[in-house]
Amino acid sequence: MFRFRTAFRYAFSKTRGQRVTSIMILVGIAIGLIALLVISAVMNGLQNAQMDQLKNLESFDLIVRSDSLNAEDIRSLSGVDQAFRFIETNALIVDETSENSQSIRIRAFEGDIFESQRFSKSLTVISGSKDNMAGLLFSYTTRSRIGISYGDSIKMTFLRRGKTATIVPYSTHLPVSGFFSSKMSEFSSSTAFMDYSILSGIIGTDEAKIAVYVSENQKAVVQSIMKLDPDAVIITWQEYNKALYSALMLEKTLMYVFLAFMFLIICVNLKNSTRRLLSNKQKEGAMLRALGCSRKSVNAIFLGQGLVISILGEILGVVLGKILIANLQNVLKLVDNVVFALSGSRTVLTQIPFNASIGALETALVCLFIFLLSLIFTSIGCRRIYRSEIMEVILNASY
Amino acid sequence: MHPIELISITKRFRTSEKGEGEITILNNINLDVISGQSTAIIGKSGSGKSTLLHIAGGLDSPSEGKVLCKGTDFASLDDKHRSALRNLHIGFIFQANLLLEDFTALENVMAPALISGKKESECKDRAVQLLERLGLADRMSHVPGKLSGGEKQRVAICRALMNKPEVILADEPTGALDEENAAEVEELLLNLVKEEGRSLLLVTHNQDFAYKCDNVYLLKNHGLTKEK
């Protein structure tokens, strides 16, 4: 208790400007931590939003290929939210009115995936109706690109398995039955939907797959499916989006590395502050030893003062960081207003289309990292205690 | 058994970092600090008085010889146990400005007890009592920066007596004080040591102060000579 009290007093000692130095370092640690937490939260929010869109529309949680299982079998498994059988193929589409063309992927689901909460969260049918799937449902992006309108006749050319030749082209005409929009521009510009029975009549169901939305424990669901059909091929969303997932993780790691460098600067200051305190308090260190403190205890007091600053800086950083994350939208608006007032133009992103968030574990890990850095650098600052004979100070003072 | 016994103490210092030459400061010194008595060591500056005091208190090690504190050789103890022995059985008073700057007078006095692991509630009464006895009742909450030289030294005396040590080691306790304050501190120290039944080992330039003690030794030519 005495050691802690002394370390705390020394950390904020009024003598020789120690308090100002300590407060500056504390604020530096807090600002560094806020930066780490906010950037992590934004990165998490961005990643989660992107991954959610991908999982809702593109890759689902799992895609299963099985000769023996149907969607109903998988839907009945524990941990599965929903499952839909689907087929997909690529086709060349030509708008017969404008004669514009585009290559597009066509997906058709058995059952009403548009009623699925996760699917409809990411995709909205804007005009026409999802119930009228006799035609094609295109995205607004495709509409703009090739200039199609509701009711236009679209010529579609597929490659399908022939009776004698392996692959033969096949063309058919279908009307535009509606338009959708999604939050994924790449998905929107490359995908159209049509009725399952019509598409399966054209390309067959040999390549049919099952899209699975998992509600909990993806790993357990995969194991359950493998139990039902050991030959099933299962692709998880992580495998499906491996390249993007790796890129996002790399981006986040690099950001952490750069921010860690910033922390090194703060830690060098912490080390120098410890050294300065040590010089200021050499006599007191000797005095404490004379009063009965062991060498280790005196060292612990000087080490403790650095850690007190570090821990208080971390507490301040976590509190302010969490407040900032919770009010990020308002802060961005404020920054935008300031920029607008100063420059007359709005250049800052005023609306972030995702929720910035950081979990307790990640926060704890960031704090632990900073704590360890502080510990190392304060220890370096304290090394002089081990190197020098502190009683020489009293001897020199007495001569 | 004496509170402190110095047996054949020799102290040499290296004259350079490489240890090429050595000078002898203390040579074969024997001294017993007798229980309940005050002992003064006088001598010129640089004669090794403070070094002898630090060796007696286990703050420094002799090159040769033994220091027994309550019969225990300091050299046989590790730093932790040596520090604990010092904390409980020895009280130090230094020349000046060696109070903890960030602590109040009361906290400074309580420091030895807190270091020994006592709680504040257990030692506060004695600290207050000591400060009151030395006329510092209205200075308890003041930090050393707000105290005069004489007041600081009185706080240091209270602190040295806090753990009821058997022996007080005082290194020029009046060296930095003016004549009036020095006389006051001398009287307080000697009276308090007597009242509390402690032993005192004093190092001083001041011959008048030294001769108020029961025993006086002169440190000259690296050796001790009994003067009184």
XYZ file of C-alpha atoms in Angstrom:
627
model
C 0.000 0.000 0.000
C 2.833 2.368 0.947
C 4.613 1.535 -2.291
C 1.488 2.218 -4.333
C 0.820 5.469 -2.499
C 4.416 6.595 -3.010
C 4.367 5.608 -6.692
C 1.157 7.589 -7.161
C 2.570 10.631 -5.363
C 5.772 10.458 -7.395
C 3.830 10.118 -10.655
C 2.072 13.399 -9.966
C 4.751 15.057 -7.868
C 4.514 18.828 -7.893
C 8.282 19.156 -7.637
C 10.408 20.070 -10.662
C 7.569 19.972 -13.215
C 6.991 16.239 -12.819
C 3.215 16.644 -12.714
C 3.050 18.457 -16.067
C 5.262 15.836 -17.708
C 3.160 13.022 -16.255
C -0.119 14.582 -17.358
C 1.233 15.115 -20.865
C 2.287 11.477 -21.091
C -1.048 10.350 -19.641
C -2.925 12.395 -22.240
C -0.603 11.046 -24.951
C -1.384 7.469 -23.961
C -5.111 8.269 -23.812
C -5.074 9.881 -27.280
C -3.079 6.982 -28.706
C -5.513 4.500 -27.213
C -8.526 6.459 -28.464
C -7.013 6.397 -31.958
C -6.416 2.651 -31.737
C -9.914 1.921 -30.453
C -11.753 4.201 -32.883
C -9.801 2.962 -35.896
C -10.342 -0.639 -34.814
C -14.044 0.001 -34.302
C -14.392 1.636 -37.730
C -12.436 -1.182 -39.361
C -14.581 -3.741 -37.563
C -17.756 -1.955 -38.589
C -16.595 -1.741 -42.193
C -15.539 -5.373 -42.270
C -18.670 -6.606 -40.550
C -20.902 -4.593 -42.894
C -19.078 -5.924 -45.945
C -19.071 -9.464 -44.667
C -22.761 -9.252 -43.724
C -23.645 -8.152 -47.248
C -21.521 -10.926 -48.701
C -23.054 -13.533 -46.428
C -26.606 -12.328 -46.986
C -26.424 -12.192 -50.790
C -23.333 -13.714 -52.310
C -21.813 -16.575 -50.366
C -24.419 -17.207 -47.642
C -22.984 -18.768 -44.465
C -22.567 -22.086 -46.222
C -23.053 -23.395 -49.737
C -23.667 -27.136 -49.855
C -23.467 -29.435 -52.837
C -24.996 -32.797 -52.170
C -26.591 -35.466 -54.323
C -28.626 -36.874 -51.460
C -29.650 -33.879 -49.342
C -32.337 -31.333 -50.085
C -32.982 -27.942 -48.483
C -35.599 -29.404 -46.153
C -33.060 -31.872 -44.657
C -30.643 -29.074 -43.866
C -33.326 -26.690 -42.613
C -34.305 -29.240 -39.968
C -30.781 -29.279 -38.476
C -30.095 -27.513 -35.194
C -28.363 -24.156 -35.676
C -29.689 -23.671 -39.209
C -31.827 -20.597 -39.725
C -32.879 -21.134 -43.336
C -31.840 -23.148 -46.392
C -32.748 -22.702 -50.079
C -31.919 -24.804 -53.070
C -30.629 -22.710 -55.948
C -29.086 -22.909 -59.366
C -27.015 -20.336 -61.171
C -25.592 -19.891 -64.633
C -23.986 -17.229 -66.775
C -25.820 -15.796 -69.766
C -25.424 -13.100 -72.380
C -28.416 -10.762 -72.274
C -29.439 -8.447 -75.081
C -32.129 -5.783 -74.720
C -34.042 -6.063 -77.955
C -35.202 -2.446 -77.789
C -31.832 -0.768 -77.246
C -29.748 -3.700 -78.512
C -27.350 -3.231 -75.606
C -25.852 -6.409 -74.190
C -24.132 -7.643 -71.039
C -22.861 -10.861 -69.582
C -24.671 -11.641 -66.346
C -25.006 -14.310 -63.687
C -28.544 -15.577 -63.231
C -29.609 -17.088 -59.960
C -32.859 -18.906 -59.280
C -34.007 -20.050 -55.829
C -36.478 -22.793 -55.015
C -38.763 -21.288 -52.411
C -39.168 -17.656 -51.502
C -35.742 -16.411 -50.463
C -37.059 -12.837 -50.772
C -39.066 -13.513 -47.626
C -35.857 -14.391 -45.766
C -34.994 -11.675 -43.276
C -31.290 -11.777 -44.022
C -31.710 -11.717 -47.772
C -34.294 -8.925 -47.735
C -32.142 -6.895 -45.347
C -29.527 -6.557 -48.082
C -31.680 -6.570 -51.197
C -34.828 -4.568 -51.931
C -37.222 -5.046 -54.852
C -37.913 -1.499 -55.962
C -40.247 -1.840 -58.926
C -42.158 -4.761 -60.292
C -42.742 -7.702 -58.042
C -40.717 -10.590 -56.752
C -43.928 -12.641 -57.062
C -43.947 -12.174 -60.807
C -40.826 -14.170 -61.574
C -41.979 -15.271 -65.011
C -39.469 -12.738 -66.276
C -36.125 -11.426 -65.105
C -35.423 -9.330 -62.039
C -32.506 -7.002 -62.727
C -30.672 -4.527 -60.559
C -30.920 -0.798 -61.060
C -27.231 -0.819 -61.945
C -27.903 -3.161 -64.874
C -30.912 -1.105 -65.859
C -28.797 2.018 -66.121
C -25.975 0.250 -67.870
C -27.921 -1.336 -70.747
C -30.945 0.922 -70.700
C -33.717 -1.597 -70.079
C -37.197 -0.795 -68.837
C -39.962 -2.695 -67.121
C -41.637 -5.079 -69.626
C -38.804 -4.973 -72.191
C -38.107 -8.243 -73.927
C -34.655 -9.600 -73.179
C -32.892 -12.137 -75.332
C -30.846 -14.522 -73.232
C -28.201 -16.852 -74.572
C -26.931 -19.689 -72.352
C -24.450 -22.422 -72.840
C -26.079 -25.665 -71.858
C -25.435 -29.359 -72.148
C -26.517 -30.652 -75.589
C -27.794 -34.041 -76.632
C -24.812 -34.851 -78.855
C -22.307 -32.045 -78.377
C -20.992 -31.355 -74.874
C -21.995 -27.685 -74.752
C -24.397 -25.890 -77.075
C -25.716 -22.329 -77.084
C -29.409 -21.860 -76.304
C -31.407 -18.653 -76.609
C -34.736 -17.665 -75.162
C -36.746 -14.457 -74.631
C -38.032 -13.249 -71.313
C -39.562 -9.946 -70.204
C -38.101 -7.646 -67.558
C -40.351 -8.240 -64.531
C -38.791 -5.819 -62.060
C -35.759 -4.181 -60.543
C -33.897 -4.507 -57.277
C -31.177 -2.665 -55.464
C -28.619 -3.985 -53.037
C -25.839 -2.516 -50.920
C -23.244 -4.479 -52.893
C -22.588 -2.785 -56.208
C -20.552 -5.688 -57.587
C -23.335 -8.119 -56.801
C -25.971 -5.807 -58.278
C -24.115 -5.220 -61.519
C -23.453 -8.895 -62.132
C -26.584 -10.694 -60.956
C -30.187 -11.161 -62.069
C -32.907 -13.423 -60.685
C -35.453 -15.595 -62.382
C -37.941 -18.343 -61.610
C -36.399 -21.626 -60.453
C -38.660 -23.878 -62.491
C -38.001 -21.928 -65.714
C -34.206 -21.883 -65.277
C -34.072 -25.522 -64.158
C -36.080 -26.366 -67.287
C -33.340 -24.782 -69.364
C -30.090 -25.816 -67.617
C -31.286 -28.704 -65.457
C -30.645 -29.202 -61.726
C -27.403 -31.198 -61.880
C -25.444 -28.212 -60.574
C -27.998 -27.259 -57.890
C -26.599 -26.127 -54.550
C -28.128 -25.301 -51.208
C -27.692 -21.845 -49.671
C -27.625 -22.060 -45.864
C -28.144 -19.271 -43.323
C -26.779 -20.348 -39.964
C -28.185 -18.942 -36.736
C -25.494 -20.280 -34.395
C -22.281 -22.320 -34.316
C -21.373 -22.696 -37.965
C -18.806 -25.394 -37.165
C -21.425 -27.625 -35.523
C -23.760 -27.175 -38.502
C -20.980 -28.220 -40.896
C -20.400 -31.333 -38.793
C -24.124 -32.148 -38.761
C -24.301 -31.866 -42.562
C -21.226 -34.058 -42.960
C -22.889 -36.634 -40.722
C -25.960 -36.664 -42.963
C -23.913 -36.851 -46.164
C -20.185 -37.499 -45.845
C -19.779 -36.814 -49.584
C -21.316 -33.342 -49.367
C -19.114 -30.477 -50.524
C -19.433 -27.533 -48.115
C -17.998 -24.101 -48.762
C -18.013 -21.729 -45.807
C -18.310 -17.965 -46.268
C -14.706 -17.608 -45.120
C -13.496 -19.948 -47.874
C -15.763 -18.363 -50.481
C -14.491 -14.850 -49.659
C -10.979 -15.878 -48.745
C -9.185 -13.264 -50.858
C -11.277 -10.359 -49.590
C -11.240 -11.634 -46.011
C -7.428 -11.903 -46.074
C -7.132 -8.430 -47.586
C -9.316 -6.925 -44.868
C -7.340 -8.674 -42.132
C -4.073 -7.492 -43.674
C -5.418 -3.935 -43.819
C -6.353 -4.083 -40.153
C -3.023 -5.613 -39.118
C -1.059 -2.957 -40.983
C -3.114 -0.241 -39.361
C -2.285 -1.704 -35.951
C 1.411 -1.795 -36.837
C 1.419 1.890 -37.826
C -0.444 2.857 -34.673
C 1.992 0.786 -32.594
C 4.807 2.935 -33.981
C 2.967 5.984 -32.723
C 2.887 4.361 -29.308
C 6.605 3.765 -29.350
C 7.086 7.532 -29.366
C 4.837 7.879 -26.320
C 6.736 5.062 -24.607
C 10.092 6.736 -25.231
C 8.651 9.766 -23.429
C 7.527 7.502 -20.609
C 11.043 6.089 -20.317
C 12.562 9.581 -20.284
C 10.034 10.710 -17.693
C 11.004 7.783 -15.459
C 14.678 8.710 -15.868
C 13.953 12.322 -15.052
C 11.952 11.325 -11.994
C 14.777 9.072 -10.926
C 17.243 11.966 -11.136
C 14.841 14.206 -9.223
C 14.219 11.625 -6.557
C 17.660 10.059 -6.125
C 17.975 11.398 -2.598
C 14.502 10.187 -1.715
C 15.302 6.767 -3.120
C 18.307 6.624 -0.812
C 16.147 7.905 2.034
C 13.564 5.189 1.459
C 16.311 2.593 1.628
C 17.576 4.089 4.875
C 14.039 3.887 6.259
C 13.929 0.185 5.521
C 12.747 -0.202 1.921
C 14.582 -2.955 0.084
C 16.261 -2.280 -3.239
C 13.401 -4.149 -4.926
C 10.784 -2.034 -3.165
C 12.440 1.213 -4.211
C 12.625 -0.079 -7.764
C 8.958 -1.099 -7.589
C 8.031 2.438 -6.518
C 9.817 3.990 -9.506
C 8.396 1.343 -11.835
C 4.990 1.873 -10.275
C 4.922 5.590 -11.023
C 5.267 4.843 -14.748
C 2.575 2.220 -14.599
C 0.230 4.511 -12.662
C 0.505 7.037 -15.512
C 0.026 4.294 -18.070
C -3.019 2.739 -16.366
C -4.722 6.097 -15.794
C -4.001 6.995 -19.427
C -5.540 3.715 -20.515
C -8.651 4.209 -18.365
C -9.091 7.712 -19.769
C -8.464 6.418 -23.301
C -10.968 3.568 -23.002
C -13.700 5.790 -21.541
C -13.225 8.583 -24.098
C -12.705 6.064 -26.909
C -15.973 4.265 -26.131
C -17.828 7.582 -25.894
C -16.349 8.672 -29.220
C -17.249 5.375 -30.901
C -20.828 5.611 -29.617
C -21.112 9.159 -30.970
C -18.993 8.799 -34.086
C -21.787 9.958 -36.361
C -22.250 13.186 -34.404
C -18.513 13.771 -34.237
C -18.214 13.388 -38.017
C -21.056 15.860 -38.473
C -19.310 18.287 -36.157
C -16.024 17.890 -38.069
C -17.907 18.377 -41.322
C -19.528 21.551 -40.031
C -16.176 22.890 -38.878
C -14.589 22.065 -42.249
C -17.546 23.656 -44.018
C -17.288 26.789 -41.870
C -13.579 27.073 -42.613
C -13.412 26.052 -46.260
C -16.955 26.430 -47.563
C -17.013 22.884 -48.917
C -18.100 19.584 -47.478
C -15.318 17.100 -47.932
C -15.732 14.840 -44.949
C -17.829 11.673 -45.040
C -20.815 12.724 -42.977
C -22.652 9.434 -42.853
C -20.933 6.160 -42.134
C -23.074 3.353 -43.515
C -22.219 0.863 -40.783
C -22.018 0.557 -37.019
C -18.519 1.109 -35.633
C -18.002 -1.276 -32.742
C -15.232 -2.928 -30.763
C -15.640 -5.912 -28.473
C -14.484 -6.223 -24.870
C -11.824 -8.797 -25.761
C -10.300 -6.641 -28.499
C -10.335 -3.607 -26.167
C -8.657 -5.673 -23.454
C -5.998 -6.901 -25.883
C -5.217 -3.367 -27.072
C -4.958 -2.199 -23.423
C -2.750 -5.151 -22.541
C -0.464 -4.365 -25.471
C -0.109 -0.756 -24.330
C 0.382 -1.823 -20.719
C 3.175 -4.212 -21.721
C 4.872 -1.531 -23.828
C 4.660 0.894 -20.888
C 6.045 -1.758 -18.546
C 9.004 -2.449 -20.837
C 9.876 1.205 -21.384
C 9.417 2.171 -17.724
C 11.650 -0.768 -16.776
C 14.296 0.522 -19.172
C 13.963 3.915 -17.465
C 14.431 2.277 -14.061
C 17.495 0.241 -14.987
C 19.744 2.851 -13.434
C 18.536 1.813 -9.978
C 20.003 -1.629 -10.515
C 23.191 -0.252 -12.026
C 24.060 2.396 -9.443
C 24.644 2.100 -5.729
C 21.950 4.397 -4.439
C 23.644 4.945 -1.056
C 26.420 6.833 -2.821
C 23.896 9.653 -3.126
C 23.649 10.034 0.635
C 27.408 9.746 1.032
C 27.997 12.415 -1.570
C 25.351 14.633 0.005
C 26.920 14.246 3.422
C 30.538 14.945 2.517
C 24.502 -7.782 23.510
C 24.875 -4.215 22.203
C 22.410 -2.774 19.713
C 25.277 -2.274 17.257
C 28.821 -3.630 17.371
C 31.496 -2.681 14.867
C 34.272 -5.276 14.798
C 37.575 -4.547 13.011
C 35.968 -2.387 10.368
C 38.120 -1.386 7.407
C 36.770 0.528 4.423
C 38.702 1.130 1.249
C 37.572 2.993 -1.870
C 38.881 2.517 -5.385
C 40.516 5.610 -6.778
C 39.501 4.863 -10.375
C 36.762 2.980 -12.196
C 39.238 0.302 -13.249
C 40.165 -0.283 -9.638
C 43.868 0.372 -10.210
C 44.391 2.074 -6.855
C 42.666 2.133 -3.467
C 42.554 4.507 -0.521
C 41.785 3.438 3.012
C 39.143 5.531 4.790
C 38.622 3.466 7.905
C 41.190 1.093 9.337
C 40.456 -1.633 11.879
C 37.785 0.214 13.821
C 36.029 -1.309 16.810
C 33.041 0.385 18.398
C 30.130 -0.700 20.560
C 26.996 1.420 20.629
C 25.910 0.905 24.208
C 22.244 0.484 25.016
C 20.626 3.635 26.425
C 23.769 5.756 25.932
C 24.628 8.460 23.440
C 27.882 8.246 21.494
C 29.353 11.001 19.338
C 31.993 10.720 16.626
C 33.853 13.847 15.755
C 36.436 14.461 13.088
C 37.410 16.572 10.113
C 35.419 16.669 6.875
C 36.295 13.700 4.719
C 37.648 11.718 7.650
C 35.056 9.001 7.052
C 32.511 9.796 9.798
C 29.484 9.432 7.513
C 30.908 6.295 5.925
C 31.307 4.784 9.380
C 27.715 5.731 10.233
C 26.378 4.179 7.008
C 28.344 1.024 7.666
C 26.948 0.928 11.198
C 23.431 1.235 9.734
C 23.933 -1.411 7.068
C 23.609 1.133 4.272
C 27.142 0.427 3.134
C 29.354 -2.633 3.466
C 32.823 -2.661 5.058
C 35.783 -3.902 3.012
C 36.787 -5.958 6.045
C 35.260 -6.597 9.451
C 31.780 -7.253 10.772
C 28.787 -5.164 11.809
C 26.477 -6.853 14.285
C 22.982 -5.472 14.773
C 21.337 -7.155 17.761
C 23.945 -9.881 17.321
C 23.160 -10.475 13.636
C 25.899 -9.872 11.075
C 24.552 -7.552 8.353
C 26.733 -9.363 5.800
C 24.899 -12.624 6.446
C 21.573 -11.123 5.395
C 20.178 -10.515 1.931
C 18.960 -7.040 0.960
C 15.360 -7.742 1.983
C 16.202 -8.933 5.496
C 18.888 -6.294 5.991
C 16.317 -3.637 5.058
C 13.775 -5.109 7.477
C 16.357 -5.144 10.291
C 17.208 -1.518 9.547
C 13.532 -0.594 9.467
C 12.755 -2.067 12.868
C 15.947 -1.485 14.869
C 17.634 1.611 13.441
C 16.408 5.162 13.005
C 18.287 7.553 10.710
C 18.549 11.314 10.879
C 20.413 13.005 8.034
C 21.833 16.456 7.609
C 18.964 18.199 5.844
C 16.457 18.059 3.047
C 16.065 14.328 3.212
C 12.367 14.206 3.878
C 9.960 12.769 1.320
C 8.996 15.918 -0.573
C 5.558 14.754 -1.706
C 4.409 13.649 1.727
C 3.134 15.733 4.619
C 5.026 15.968 7.905
C 2.657 13.404 9.429
C 3.083 11.009 6.491
C 6.849 11.407 6.645
C 6.810 10.424 10.321
C 4.550 7.446 9.621
C 6.694 6.254 6.684
C 8.919 3.764 8.599
C 5.845 2.146 10.152
C 4.048 1.974 6.797
C 7.153 0.449 5.196
C 7.173 -2.223 7.911
C 3.635 -3.147 6.823
C 1.588 -1.421 9.511
C -1.701 0.201 8.585
C -2.082 3.955 8.838
C -4.699 3.603 11.583
C -2.222 1.596 13.674
C 0.578 4.135 13.595
C -1.101 7.494 13.254
C -1.558 8.067 17.001
C 2.137 7.618 17.755
C 3.139 9.853 14.832
C 0.782 12.589 16.027
C 2.070 12.199 19.588
C 5.707 12.550 18.489
C 4.980 15.610 16.359
C 3.063 17.211 19.215
C 5.941 16.544 21.599
C 8.297 18.334 19.235
C 5.945 21.295 18.844
C 4.762 20.497 15.343
C 1.063 19.986 16.072
C 0.073 22.729 13.648
C 2.514 21.563 10.948
C 1.328 17.995 10.469
C -0.401 18.545 7.160
C 2.422 20.636 5.716
C 4.761 19.260 3.058
C 8.521 19.738 3.638
C 8.604 22.636 1.185
C 6.424 24.616 3.583
C 8.575 23.890 6.667
C 11.618 25.735 7.964
C 14.976 23.984 8.296
C 14.530 23.478 12.056
C 11.014 22.115 11.577
C 12.199 19.692 8.914
C 14.864 18.367 11.222
C 12.349 17.927 14.043
C 10.142 15.954 11.631
C 13.204 13.826 10.793
C 13.767 13.166 14.511
C 10.140 12.093 14.944
C 10.478 9.815 11.924
C 13.646 8.234 13.290
C 11.838 7.441 16.550
C 8.613 6.238 14.928
C 9.298 2.485 14.989
C 10.806 2.694 18.511
C 14.220 1.585 17.209
C 16.926 0.542 19.626
C 19.444 2.898 18.101
C 19.316 6.264 16.351
C 22.058 7.070 13.831
C 22.339 10.819 13.276
C 24.569 12.268 10.551
C 25.263 15.965 11.196
C 21.660 16.578 12.337
C 22.333 20.246 12.979
C 24.822 20.825 10.172
C 22.474 22.831 7.989
C 20.773 24.822 10.739
C 21.434 28.254 12.173
C 22.749 28.512 15.722
C 19.378 29.008 17.390
C 17.665 26.153 15.547
C 20.709 23.925 15.980
C 20.664 24.374 19.764
C 16.954 23.630 19.882
C 17.296 20.455 17.765
C 20.311 19.273 19.826
C 18.365 19.572 23.037
C 15.239 17.910 21.617
C 17.222 15.031 20.176
C 19.199 14.279 23.298
C 16.165 14.614 25.590
C 13.935 12.499 23.414
C 16.524 9.755 23.016
C 16.941 9.672 26.781
C 13.195 9.766 27.471
C 12.520 6.986 25.011
C 15.475 4.968 26.313
C 17.198 4.693 22.932
C 20.879 4.591 22.005
C 22.324 7.360 19.873
C 25.276 7.269 17.514
C 25.973 10.802 16.390
C 28.356 12.142 13.786
C 29.057 15.861 14.066
C 31.528 18.672 13.574
C 30.048 20.477 16.512
C 32.251 19.753 19.560
C 29.796 21.328 22.035
C 27.014 19.094 20.813
C 29.297 16.039 20.824
C 30.436 16.589 24.417
C 26.803 16.584 25.608
C 26.839 12.853 24.734
C 27.861 10.064 27.121
C 30.768 8.929 24.932
C 32.866 10.868 22.423
C 35.255 9.399 19.859
C 37.620 11.220 17.504
C 38.031 9.783 14.005
C 41.544 10.655 12.903
C 44.101 8.950 10.671
C 41.487 6.282 9.782
C 41.165 5.171 13.385
C 39.007 5.951 16.446
C 40.298 7.429 19.686
C 38.090 7.730 22.759
C 37.925 11.342 23.917
C 35.290 11.039 26.635
